[in-house]
Short mmCIF file of C-alpha atoms in Angstrom, two decimals:
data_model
loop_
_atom_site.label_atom_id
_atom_site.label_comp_id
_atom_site.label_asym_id
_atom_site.label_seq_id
_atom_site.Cartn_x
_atom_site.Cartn_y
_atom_site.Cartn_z
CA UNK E 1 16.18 43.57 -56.30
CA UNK E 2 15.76 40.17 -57.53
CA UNK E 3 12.45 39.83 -60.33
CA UNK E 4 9.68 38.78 -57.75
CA UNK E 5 8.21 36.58 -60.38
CA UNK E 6 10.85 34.67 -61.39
CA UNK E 7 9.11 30.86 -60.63
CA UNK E 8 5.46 30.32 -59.03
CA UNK E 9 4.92 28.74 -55.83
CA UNK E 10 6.08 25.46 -55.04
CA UNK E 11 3.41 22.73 -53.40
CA UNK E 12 4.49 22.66 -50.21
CA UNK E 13 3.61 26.23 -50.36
CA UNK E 14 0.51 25.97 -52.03
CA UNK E 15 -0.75 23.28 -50.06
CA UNK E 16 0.05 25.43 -46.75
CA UNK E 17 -2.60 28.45 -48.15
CA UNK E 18 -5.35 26.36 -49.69
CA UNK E 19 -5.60 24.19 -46.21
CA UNK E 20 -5.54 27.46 -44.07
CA UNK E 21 -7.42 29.56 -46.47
CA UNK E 22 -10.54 29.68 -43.44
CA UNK E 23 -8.02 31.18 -41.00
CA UNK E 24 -6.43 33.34 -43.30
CA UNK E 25 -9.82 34.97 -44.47
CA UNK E 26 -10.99 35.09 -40.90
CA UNK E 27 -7.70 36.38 -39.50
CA UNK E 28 -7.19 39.68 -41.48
CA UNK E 29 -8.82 42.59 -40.29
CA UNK E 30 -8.88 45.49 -42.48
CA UNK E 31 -6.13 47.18 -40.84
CA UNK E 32 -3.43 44.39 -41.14
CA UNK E 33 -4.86 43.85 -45.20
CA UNK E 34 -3.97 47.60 -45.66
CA UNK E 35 -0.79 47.93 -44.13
CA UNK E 36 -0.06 44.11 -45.97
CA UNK E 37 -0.59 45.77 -49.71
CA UNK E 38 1.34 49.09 -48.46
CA UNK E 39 4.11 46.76 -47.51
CA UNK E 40 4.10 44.82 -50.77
CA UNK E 41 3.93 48.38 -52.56
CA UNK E 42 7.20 49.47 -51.02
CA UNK E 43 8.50 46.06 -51.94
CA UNK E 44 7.60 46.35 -55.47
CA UNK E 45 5.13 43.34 -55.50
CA UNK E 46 2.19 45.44 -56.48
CA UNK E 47 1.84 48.99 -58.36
CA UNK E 48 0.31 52.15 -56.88
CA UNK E 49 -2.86 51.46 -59.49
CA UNK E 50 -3.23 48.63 -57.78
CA UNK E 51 -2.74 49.50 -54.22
CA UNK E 52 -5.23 52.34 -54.95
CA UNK E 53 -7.87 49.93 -56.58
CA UNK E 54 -7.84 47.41 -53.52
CA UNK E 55 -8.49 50.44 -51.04
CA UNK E 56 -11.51 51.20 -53.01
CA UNK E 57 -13.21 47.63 -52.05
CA UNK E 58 -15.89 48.18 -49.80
CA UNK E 59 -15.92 45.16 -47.86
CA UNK E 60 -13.11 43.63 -45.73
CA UNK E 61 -14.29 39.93 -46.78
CA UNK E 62 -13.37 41.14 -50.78
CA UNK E 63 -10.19 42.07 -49.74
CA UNK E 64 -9.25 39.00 -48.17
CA UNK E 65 -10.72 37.57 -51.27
CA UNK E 66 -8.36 39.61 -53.23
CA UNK E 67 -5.28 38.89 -51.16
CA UNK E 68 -6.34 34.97 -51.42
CA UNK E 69 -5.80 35.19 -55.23
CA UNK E 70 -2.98 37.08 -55.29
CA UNK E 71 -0.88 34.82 -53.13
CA UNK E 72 -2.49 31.51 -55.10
CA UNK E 73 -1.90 32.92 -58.08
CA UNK E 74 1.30 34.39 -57.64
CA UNK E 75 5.22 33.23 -56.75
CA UNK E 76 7.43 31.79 -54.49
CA UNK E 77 8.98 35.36 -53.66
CA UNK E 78 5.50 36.77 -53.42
CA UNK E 79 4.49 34.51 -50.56
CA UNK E 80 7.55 34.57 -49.13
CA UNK E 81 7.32 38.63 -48.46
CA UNK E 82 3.68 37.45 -46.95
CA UNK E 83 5.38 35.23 -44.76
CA UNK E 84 7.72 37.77 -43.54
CA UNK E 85 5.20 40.72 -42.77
CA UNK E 86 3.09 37.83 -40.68
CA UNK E 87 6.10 37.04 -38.86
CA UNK E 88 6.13 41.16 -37.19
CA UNK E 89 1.96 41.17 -37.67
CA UNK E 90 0.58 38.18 -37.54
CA UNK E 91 2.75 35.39 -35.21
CA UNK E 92 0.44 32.75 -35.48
CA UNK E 93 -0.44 33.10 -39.05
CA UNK E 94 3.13 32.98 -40.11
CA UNK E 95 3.74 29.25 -38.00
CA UNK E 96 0.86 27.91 -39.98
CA UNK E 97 2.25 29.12 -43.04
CA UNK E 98 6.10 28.99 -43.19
CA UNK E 99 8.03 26.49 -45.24
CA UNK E 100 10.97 26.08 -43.44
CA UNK E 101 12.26 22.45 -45.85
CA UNK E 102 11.73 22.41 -49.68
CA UNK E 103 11.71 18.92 -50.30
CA UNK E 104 12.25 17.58 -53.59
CA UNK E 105 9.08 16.88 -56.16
CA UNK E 106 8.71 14.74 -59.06
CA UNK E 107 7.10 15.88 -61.90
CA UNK E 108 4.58 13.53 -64.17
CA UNK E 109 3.77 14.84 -67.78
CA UNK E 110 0.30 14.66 -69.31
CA UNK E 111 -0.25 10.97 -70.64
CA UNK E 112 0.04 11.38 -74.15
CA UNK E 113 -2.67 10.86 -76.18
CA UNK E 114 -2.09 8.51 -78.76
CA UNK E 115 -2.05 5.83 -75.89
CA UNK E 116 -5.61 6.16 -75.85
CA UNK E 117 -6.52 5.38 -79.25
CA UNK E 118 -9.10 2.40 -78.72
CA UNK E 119 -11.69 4.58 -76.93
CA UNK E 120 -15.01 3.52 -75.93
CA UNK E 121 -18.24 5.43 -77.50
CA UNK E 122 -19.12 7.15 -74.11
CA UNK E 123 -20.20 10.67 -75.57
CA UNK E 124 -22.19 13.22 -73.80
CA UNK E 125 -24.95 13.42 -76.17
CA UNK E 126 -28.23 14.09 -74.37
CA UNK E 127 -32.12 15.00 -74.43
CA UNK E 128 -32.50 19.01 -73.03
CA UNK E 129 -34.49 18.81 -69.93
CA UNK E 130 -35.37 21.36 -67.25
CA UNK E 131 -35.63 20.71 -63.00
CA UNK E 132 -35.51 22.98 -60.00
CA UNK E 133 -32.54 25.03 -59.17
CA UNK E 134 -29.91 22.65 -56.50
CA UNK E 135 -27.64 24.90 -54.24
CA UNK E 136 -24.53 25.26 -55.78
CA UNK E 137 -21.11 24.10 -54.95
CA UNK E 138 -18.36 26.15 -55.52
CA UNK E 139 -14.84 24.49 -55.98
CA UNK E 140 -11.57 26.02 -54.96
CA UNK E 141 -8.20 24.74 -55.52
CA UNK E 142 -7.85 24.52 -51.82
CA UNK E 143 -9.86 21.06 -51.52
CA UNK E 144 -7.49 19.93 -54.73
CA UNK E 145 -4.04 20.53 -54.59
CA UNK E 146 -2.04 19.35 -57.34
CA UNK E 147 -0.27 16.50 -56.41
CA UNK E 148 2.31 16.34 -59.55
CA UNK E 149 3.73 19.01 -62.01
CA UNK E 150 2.98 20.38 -65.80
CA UNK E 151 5.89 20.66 -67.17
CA UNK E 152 5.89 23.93 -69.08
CA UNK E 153 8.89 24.43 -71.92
CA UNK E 154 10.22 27.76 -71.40
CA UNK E 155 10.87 30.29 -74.22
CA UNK E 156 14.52 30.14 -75.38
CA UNK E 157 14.41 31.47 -79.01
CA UNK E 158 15.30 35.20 -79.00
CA UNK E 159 13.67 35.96 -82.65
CA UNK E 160 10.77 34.75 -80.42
CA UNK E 161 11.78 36.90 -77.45
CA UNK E 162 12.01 40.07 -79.91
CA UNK E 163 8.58 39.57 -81.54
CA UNK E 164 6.74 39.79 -77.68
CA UNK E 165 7.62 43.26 -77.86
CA UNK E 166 6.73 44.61 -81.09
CA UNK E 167 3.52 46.33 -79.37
CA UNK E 168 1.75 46.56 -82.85
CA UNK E 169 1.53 42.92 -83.62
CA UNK E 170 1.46 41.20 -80.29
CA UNK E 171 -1.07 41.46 -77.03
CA UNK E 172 1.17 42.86 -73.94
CA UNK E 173 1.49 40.08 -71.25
CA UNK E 174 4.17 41.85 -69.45
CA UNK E 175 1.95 41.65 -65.79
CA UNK E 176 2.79 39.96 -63.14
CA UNK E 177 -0.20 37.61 -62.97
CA UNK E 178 -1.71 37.28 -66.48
CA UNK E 179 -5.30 37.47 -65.70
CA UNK E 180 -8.35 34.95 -64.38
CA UNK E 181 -8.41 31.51 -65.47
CA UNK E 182 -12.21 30.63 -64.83
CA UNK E 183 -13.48 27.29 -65.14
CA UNK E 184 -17.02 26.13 -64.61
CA UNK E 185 -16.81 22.28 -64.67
CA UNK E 186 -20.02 20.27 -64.42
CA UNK E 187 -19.68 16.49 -63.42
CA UNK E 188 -22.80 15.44 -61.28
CA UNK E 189 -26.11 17.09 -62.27
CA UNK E 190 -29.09 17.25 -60.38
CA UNK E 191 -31.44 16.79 -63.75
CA UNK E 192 -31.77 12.86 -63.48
CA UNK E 193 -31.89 13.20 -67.41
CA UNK E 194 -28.13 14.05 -67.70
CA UNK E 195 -25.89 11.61 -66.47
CA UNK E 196 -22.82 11.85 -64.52
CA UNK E 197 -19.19 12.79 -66.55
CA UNK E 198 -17.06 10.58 -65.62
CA UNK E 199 -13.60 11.10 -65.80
CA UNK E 200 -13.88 14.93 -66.38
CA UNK E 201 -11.86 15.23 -62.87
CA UNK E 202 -9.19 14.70 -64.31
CA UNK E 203 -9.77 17.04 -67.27
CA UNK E 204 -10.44 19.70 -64.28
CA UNK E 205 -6.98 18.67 -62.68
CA UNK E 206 -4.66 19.08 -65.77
CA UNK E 207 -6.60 22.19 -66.87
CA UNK E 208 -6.19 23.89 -63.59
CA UNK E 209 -2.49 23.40 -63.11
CA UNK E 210 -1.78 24.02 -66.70
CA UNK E 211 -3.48 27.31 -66.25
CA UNK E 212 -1.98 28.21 -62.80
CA UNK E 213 1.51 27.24 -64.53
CA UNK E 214 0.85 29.90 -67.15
CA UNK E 215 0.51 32.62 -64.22
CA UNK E 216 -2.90 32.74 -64.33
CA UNK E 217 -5.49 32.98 -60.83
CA UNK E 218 -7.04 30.21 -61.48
CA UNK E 219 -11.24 29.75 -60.09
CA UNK E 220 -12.98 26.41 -60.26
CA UNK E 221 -16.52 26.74 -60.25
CA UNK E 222 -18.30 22.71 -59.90
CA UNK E 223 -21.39 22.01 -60.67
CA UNK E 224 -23.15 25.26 -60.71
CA UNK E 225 -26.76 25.76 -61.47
CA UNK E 226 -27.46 28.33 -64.31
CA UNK E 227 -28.11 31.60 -61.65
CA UNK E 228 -25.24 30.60 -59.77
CA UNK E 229 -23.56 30.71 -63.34
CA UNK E 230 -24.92 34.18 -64.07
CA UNK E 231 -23.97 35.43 -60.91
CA UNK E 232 -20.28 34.31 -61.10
CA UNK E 233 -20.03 35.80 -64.72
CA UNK E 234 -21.64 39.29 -64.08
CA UNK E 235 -19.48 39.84 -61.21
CA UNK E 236 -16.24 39.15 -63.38
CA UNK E 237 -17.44 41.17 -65.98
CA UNK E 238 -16.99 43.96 -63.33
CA UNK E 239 -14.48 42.86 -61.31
CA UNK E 240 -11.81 46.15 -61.43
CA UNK E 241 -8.89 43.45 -60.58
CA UNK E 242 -8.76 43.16 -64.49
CA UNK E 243 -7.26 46.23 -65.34
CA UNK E 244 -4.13 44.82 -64.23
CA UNK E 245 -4.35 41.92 -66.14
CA UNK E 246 -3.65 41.14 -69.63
CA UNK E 247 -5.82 38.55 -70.62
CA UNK E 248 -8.98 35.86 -69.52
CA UNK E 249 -9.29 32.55 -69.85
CA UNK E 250 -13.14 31.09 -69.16
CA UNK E 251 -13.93 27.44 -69.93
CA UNK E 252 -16.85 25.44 -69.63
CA UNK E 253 -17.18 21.36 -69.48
CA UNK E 254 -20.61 20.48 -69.77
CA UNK E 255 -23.69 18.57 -71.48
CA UNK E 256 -24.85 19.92 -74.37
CA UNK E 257 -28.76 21.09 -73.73
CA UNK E 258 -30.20 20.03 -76.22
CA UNK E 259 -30.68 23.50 -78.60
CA UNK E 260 -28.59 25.04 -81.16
CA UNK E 261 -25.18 26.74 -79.46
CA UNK E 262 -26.55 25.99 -76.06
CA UNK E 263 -24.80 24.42 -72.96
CA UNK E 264 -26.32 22.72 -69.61
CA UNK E 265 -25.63 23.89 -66.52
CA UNK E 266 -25.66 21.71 -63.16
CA UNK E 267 -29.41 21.89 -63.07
CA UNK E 268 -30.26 21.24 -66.20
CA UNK E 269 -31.39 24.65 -67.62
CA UNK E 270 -29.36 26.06 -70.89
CA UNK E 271 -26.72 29.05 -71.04
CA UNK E 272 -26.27 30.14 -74.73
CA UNK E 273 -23.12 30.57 -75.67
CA UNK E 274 -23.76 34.29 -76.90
CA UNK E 275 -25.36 35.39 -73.15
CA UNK E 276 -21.63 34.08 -71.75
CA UNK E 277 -19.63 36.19 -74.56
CA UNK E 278 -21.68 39.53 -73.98
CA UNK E 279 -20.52 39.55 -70.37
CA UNK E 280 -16.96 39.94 -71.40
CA UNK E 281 -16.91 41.70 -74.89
CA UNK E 282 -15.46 45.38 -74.55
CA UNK E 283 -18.63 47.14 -74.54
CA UNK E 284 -19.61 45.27 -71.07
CA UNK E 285 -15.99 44.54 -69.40
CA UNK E 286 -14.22 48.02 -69.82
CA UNK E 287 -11.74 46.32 -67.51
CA UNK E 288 -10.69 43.57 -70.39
CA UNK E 289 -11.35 45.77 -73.66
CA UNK E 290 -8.90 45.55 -76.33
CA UNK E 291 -7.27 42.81 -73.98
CA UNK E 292 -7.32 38.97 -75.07
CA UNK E 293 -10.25 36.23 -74.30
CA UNK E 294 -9.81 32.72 -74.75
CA UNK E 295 -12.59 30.92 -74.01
CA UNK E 296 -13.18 27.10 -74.60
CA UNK E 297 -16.21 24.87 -74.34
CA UNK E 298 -15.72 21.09 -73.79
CA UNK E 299 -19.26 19.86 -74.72
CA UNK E 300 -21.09 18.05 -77.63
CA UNK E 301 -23.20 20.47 -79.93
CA UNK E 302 -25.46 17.76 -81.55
CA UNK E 303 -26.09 14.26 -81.85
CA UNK E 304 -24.20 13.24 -85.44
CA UNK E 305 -21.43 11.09 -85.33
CA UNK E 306 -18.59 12.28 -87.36
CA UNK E 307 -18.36 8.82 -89.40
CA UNK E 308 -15.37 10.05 -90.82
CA UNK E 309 -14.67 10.60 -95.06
CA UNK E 310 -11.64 8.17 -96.98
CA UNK E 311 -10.04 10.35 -99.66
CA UNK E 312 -9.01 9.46 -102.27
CA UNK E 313 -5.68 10.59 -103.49
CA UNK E 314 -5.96 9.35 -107.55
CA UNK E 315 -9.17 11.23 -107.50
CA UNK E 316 -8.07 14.27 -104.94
CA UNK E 317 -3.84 15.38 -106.42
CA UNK E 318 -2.10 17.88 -104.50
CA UNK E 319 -2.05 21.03 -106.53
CA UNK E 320 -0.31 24.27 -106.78
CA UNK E 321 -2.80 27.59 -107.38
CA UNK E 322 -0.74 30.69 -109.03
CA UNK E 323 -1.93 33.82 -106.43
CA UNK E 324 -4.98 35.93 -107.96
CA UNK E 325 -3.55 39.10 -108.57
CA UNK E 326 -6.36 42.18 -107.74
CA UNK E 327 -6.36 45.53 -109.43
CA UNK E 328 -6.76 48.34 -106.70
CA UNK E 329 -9.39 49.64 -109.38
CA UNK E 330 -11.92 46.30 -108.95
CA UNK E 331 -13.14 47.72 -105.48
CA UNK E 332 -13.78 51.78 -105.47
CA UNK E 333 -15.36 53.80 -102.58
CA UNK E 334 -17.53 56.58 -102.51
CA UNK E 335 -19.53 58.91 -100.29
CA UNK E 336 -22.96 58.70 -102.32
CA UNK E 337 -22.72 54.91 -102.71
CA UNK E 338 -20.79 51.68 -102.67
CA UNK E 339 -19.22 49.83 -106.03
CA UNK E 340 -18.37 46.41 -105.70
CA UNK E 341 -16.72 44.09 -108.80
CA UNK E 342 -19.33 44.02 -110.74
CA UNK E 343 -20.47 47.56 -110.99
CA UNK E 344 -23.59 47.25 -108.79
CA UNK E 345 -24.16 50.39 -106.79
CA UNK E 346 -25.66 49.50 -102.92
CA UNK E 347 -27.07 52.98 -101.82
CA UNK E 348 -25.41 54.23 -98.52
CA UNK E 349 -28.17 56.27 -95.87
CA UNK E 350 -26.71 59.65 -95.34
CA UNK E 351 -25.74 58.77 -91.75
CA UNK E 352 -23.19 55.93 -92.75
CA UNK E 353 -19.69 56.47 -92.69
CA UNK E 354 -16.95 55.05 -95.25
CA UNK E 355 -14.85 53.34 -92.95
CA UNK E 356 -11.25 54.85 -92.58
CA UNK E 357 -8.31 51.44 -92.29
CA UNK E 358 -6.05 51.15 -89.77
CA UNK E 359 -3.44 48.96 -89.12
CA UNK E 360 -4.13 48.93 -85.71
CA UNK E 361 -5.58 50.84 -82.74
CA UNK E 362 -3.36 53.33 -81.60
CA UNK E 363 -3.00 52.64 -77.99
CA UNK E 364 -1.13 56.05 -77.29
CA UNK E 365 -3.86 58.09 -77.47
CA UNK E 366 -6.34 59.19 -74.34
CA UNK E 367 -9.06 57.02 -76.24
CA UNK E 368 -9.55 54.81 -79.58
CA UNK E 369 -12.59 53.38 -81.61
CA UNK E 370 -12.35 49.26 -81.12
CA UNK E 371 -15.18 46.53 -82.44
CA UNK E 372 -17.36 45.36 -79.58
CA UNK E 373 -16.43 41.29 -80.50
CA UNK E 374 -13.23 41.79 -80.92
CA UNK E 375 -10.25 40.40 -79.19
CA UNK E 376 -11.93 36.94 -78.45
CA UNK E 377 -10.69 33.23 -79.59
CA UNK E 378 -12.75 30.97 -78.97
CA UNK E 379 -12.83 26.83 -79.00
CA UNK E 380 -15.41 24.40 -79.74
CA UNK E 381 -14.49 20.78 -78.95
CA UNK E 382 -16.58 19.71 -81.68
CA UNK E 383 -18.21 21.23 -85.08
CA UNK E 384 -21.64 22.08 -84.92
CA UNK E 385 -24.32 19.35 -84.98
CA UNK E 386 -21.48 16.45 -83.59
CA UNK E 387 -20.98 15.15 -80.62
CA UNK E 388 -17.91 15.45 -78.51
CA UNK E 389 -16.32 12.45 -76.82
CA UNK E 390 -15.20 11.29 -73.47
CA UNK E 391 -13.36 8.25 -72.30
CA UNK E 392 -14.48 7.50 -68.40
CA UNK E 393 -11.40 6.31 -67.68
CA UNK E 394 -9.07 9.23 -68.85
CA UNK E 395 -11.72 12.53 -69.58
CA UNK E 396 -12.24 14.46 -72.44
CA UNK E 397 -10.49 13.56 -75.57
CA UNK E 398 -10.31 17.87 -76.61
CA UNK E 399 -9.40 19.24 -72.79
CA UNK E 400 -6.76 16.41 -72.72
CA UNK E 401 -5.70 17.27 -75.89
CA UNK E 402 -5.57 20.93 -75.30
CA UNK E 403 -3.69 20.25 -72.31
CA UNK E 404 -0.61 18.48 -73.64
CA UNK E 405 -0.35 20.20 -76.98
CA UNK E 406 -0.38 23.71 -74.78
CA UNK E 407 2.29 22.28 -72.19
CA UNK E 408 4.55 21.82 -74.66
CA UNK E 409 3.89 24.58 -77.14
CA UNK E 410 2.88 27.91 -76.31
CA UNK E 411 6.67 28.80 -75.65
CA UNK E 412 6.73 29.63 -79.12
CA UNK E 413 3.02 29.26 -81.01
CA UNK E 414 0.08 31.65 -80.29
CA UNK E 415 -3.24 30.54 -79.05
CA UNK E 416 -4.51 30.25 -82.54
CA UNK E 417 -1.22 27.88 -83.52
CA UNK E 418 -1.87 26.19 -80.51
CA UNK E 419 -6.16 25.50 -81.04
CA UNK E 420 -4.62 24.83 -84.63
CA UNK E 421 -2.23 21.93 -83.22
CA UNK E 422 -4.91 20.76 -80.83
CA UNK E 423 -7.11 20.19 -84.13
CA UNK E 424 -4.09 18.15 -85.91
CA UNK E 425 -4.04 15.72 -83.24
CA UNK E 426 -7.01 15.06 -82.20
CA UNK E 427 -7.70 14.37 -85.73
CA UNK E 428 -5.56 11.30 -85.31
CA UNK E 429 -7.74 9.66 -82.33
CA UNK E 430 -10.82 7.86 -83.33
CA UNK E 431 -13.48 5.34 -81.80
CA UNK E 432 -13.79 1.77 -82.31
CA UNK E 433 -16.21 2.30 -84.64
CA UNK E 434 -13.91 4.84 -86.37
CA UNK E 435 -15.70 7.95 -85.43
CA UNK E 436 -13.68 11.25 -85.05
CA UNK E 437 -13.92 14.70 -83.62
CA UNK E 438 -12.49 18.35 -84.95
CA UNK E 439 -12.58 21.57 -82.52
CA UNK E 440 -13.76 24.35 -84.09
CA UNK E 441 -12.35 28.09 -83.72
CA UNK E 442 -13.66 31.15 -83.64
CA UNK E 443 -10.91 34.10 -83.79
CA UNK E 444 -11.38 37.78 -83.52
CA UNK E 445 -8.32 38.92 -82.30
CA UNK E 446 -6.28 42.02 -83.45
CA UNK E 447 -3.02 41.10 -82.54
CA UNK E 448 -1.61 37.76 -81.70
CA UNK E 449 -1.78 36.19 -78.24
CA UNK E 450 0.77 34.25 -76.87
CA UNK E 451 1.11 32.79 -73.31
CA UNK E 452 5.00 32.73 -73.02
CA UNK E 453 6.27 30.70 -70.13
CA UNK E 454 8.84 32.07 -68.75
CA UNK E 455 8.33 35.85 -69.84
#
């Protein structure tokens, strides 16, 4: 049997479920949704874990829910095998949704960056403010479909092949669909005091595509007050879907609100950025634990201008440092208390534990001890204190960044290369006024994490 994930849908495909995506939902009892994921069982497009995990969803408008993102986020030979069981089941269904004529797409690459050097000062540096709570309004892909391509380099190295599957040193990302790519995008806010972000659609369209390239269900969430916010990100944090995925990818493009680590939602009030981590860290998402979180957050985080430093090289010459050698003897360990360098003794309680080292968790065994923050990177389109720009015209200078650097490398660099690339480049844009911008990174991963188009 051919691999049923060998490419991801094509437009006209796409286009066909996001415009019927009413029909479909209203269309599938829960008879024909069972027998549908029974079918795609004996296929091979789904594993018994997860045919037994759908029949334990309660309500018939969560499974067509759940179908929804599987066909969105999944192939060509995926939808085609949906297509076919319509065509017994489901008559009408399968007219609206057959492809009969592929026709030929172009593709268009991200605009690259360094066109854009000569920026206006347009940065989203605001005043916190507070207002009542607007209805949200939830985004789909359906209202957007991509109109052109990401191009996405496939993997061709095999040294780089080889190190995917050295299990000790690399996250698995052998699923079929990699995870959830969630975004929360804010553009119009109903807080007067925050104006709109111009030019963050487009941001939203090369994010989402890049994302749905990389295998990953991608979940737009627009202009969202702070509950709606809360709601979307408790309910992921116990969605059961992820325990067949291998990773999560959450962003947020916003105003900053105004306090320290703190981002505005559509209405004005403030989410930390702590209160959105705890939802997914593995003590609260048993579904994701020891699995990898990237999260990103396209917003300012304080009102400096980074005014930029000259070096200079007569003052500042490139040296070489000889490696600092360590006796094993400087740092010793003991039960009754803790010697450190110097020789100063910090007394231990009789309940703490000398901590045994691993080299990793071993994932063979019925259960393993893991940090509750670990397994996260995380990306900060500006330091702390700074503001973060946008250019009306084109979006974000970091999401567009992210966007091309990630399109063209994560066939062979890890999302920590990658954020590490993104911060290289956008090092070389600046304002007229020759202000500049560095993302930030926050890694606590155990192992590294690597997209992998094409794997």
């Amino acid at each position: 049997m051919a691999n049923p994930h060998a490419s991801l849908l094509r437009n006209e495909e796409y286009q066909h479920l996001t415009q019927n995506q009413a029909y479909i939902r209203e269309n599938m009892d829960a008879d024909f949704m069972m027998r549908l994921v029974d079918n795609f069982y004996q296929n091979g497009y789904v594993t018994f874990n997860t045919r037994q995990d759908f029949g334990e969803i309660r309500y018939t408008t969560e499974q067509a829910a759940c179908i929804l993102d599987w066909l969105l986020g999944g192939t060509s030979h995926f939808y085609d095998a949906f297509c076919d069981f319509c065509k017994e089941e489901h008559p009408e269904m399968y007219d609206l949704l057959y492809v009969s004529d592929y026709s030929a797409t172009g593709s268009e690459t991200i605009v690259s960056v360094e066109e854009e050097n000569n920026v206006g000062e347009d940065s989203s540096v605001l005043q916190p403010s507070r207002c009542s709570s607007p209805p949200a309004c939830l985004m789909n892909l359906d209202k957007t479909p991509p109109q052109t391509e990401i191009n996405i380099i496939p993997v061709i190295s095999s040294s780089i092949l080889s190190k995917v599957h050295k299990v000790k040193s690399v996250y698995s990302s052998s699923f079929p669909v990699r995870g959830i790519a969630l975004l929360f995008f804010n553009i119009e806010f109903t807080d007067l005091n925050y104006p709109p972000r111009h030019g963050v659609e487009h941001d939203l369209d090369n994010l989402s595509r890049l994302f749905h390239k990389l295998n990953y269900n991608v979940t737009v969430i627009k202009n969202a007050p702070r509950d709606d916010v809360r709601r979307e990100l408790e309910f992921q944090s116990r969605n059961v879907m992820h325990r067949n995925f291998s990773s999560l990818v959450l962003g947020f493009s916003t105003h900053w609100a105004g306090t320290n680590r703190a981002v505005a939602c559509a209405d004005g009030k403030s989410m930390y950025l702590h209160d959105i981590y705890r939802h997914f860290d593995n003590k609260n998402c048993p579904f994701l634990a020891g699995k990898p979180k990237f999260m990103f957050f396209d917003a300012s985080f304080g009102c400096a201008k980074d005014r930029a430093v000259r070096i200079d090289r007569a003052l500042n010459p490139p040296k070489v440092f000889e490696p600092v050698k360590k006796k094993t003897s400087d740092i010793t360990f003991s039960l009754s208390n803790i010697q450190i360098n110097s020789g100063r003794k910090v007394e231990a309680s009789p309940n703490d534990m000398i901590p045994v080292l691993y080299s990793s968790p071993d994932v063979s065994q019925p259960s393993y001890i893991i940090a509750e923050k670990s397994d996260f990177i995380i990306a900060c389109s500006t330091f702390e204190g700074y503001v973060s720009w946008r250019r009306n015209s084109h979006g974000c200078w970091f999401s567009r960044v992210m966007a091309e650097v990630f399109q063209k490398h994560a066939c062979d660099c890890n999302v920590v290369e990658l954020l590490k690339r993104v911060r290289r480049k956008l090092s070389c844009i600046e304002t007229n006024t020759g202000c500049k911008q560095v993302n930030m990174t926050i890694d606590t991963t155990l192992k590294e994490f690597y997209f992998f188009p094409g794997v």
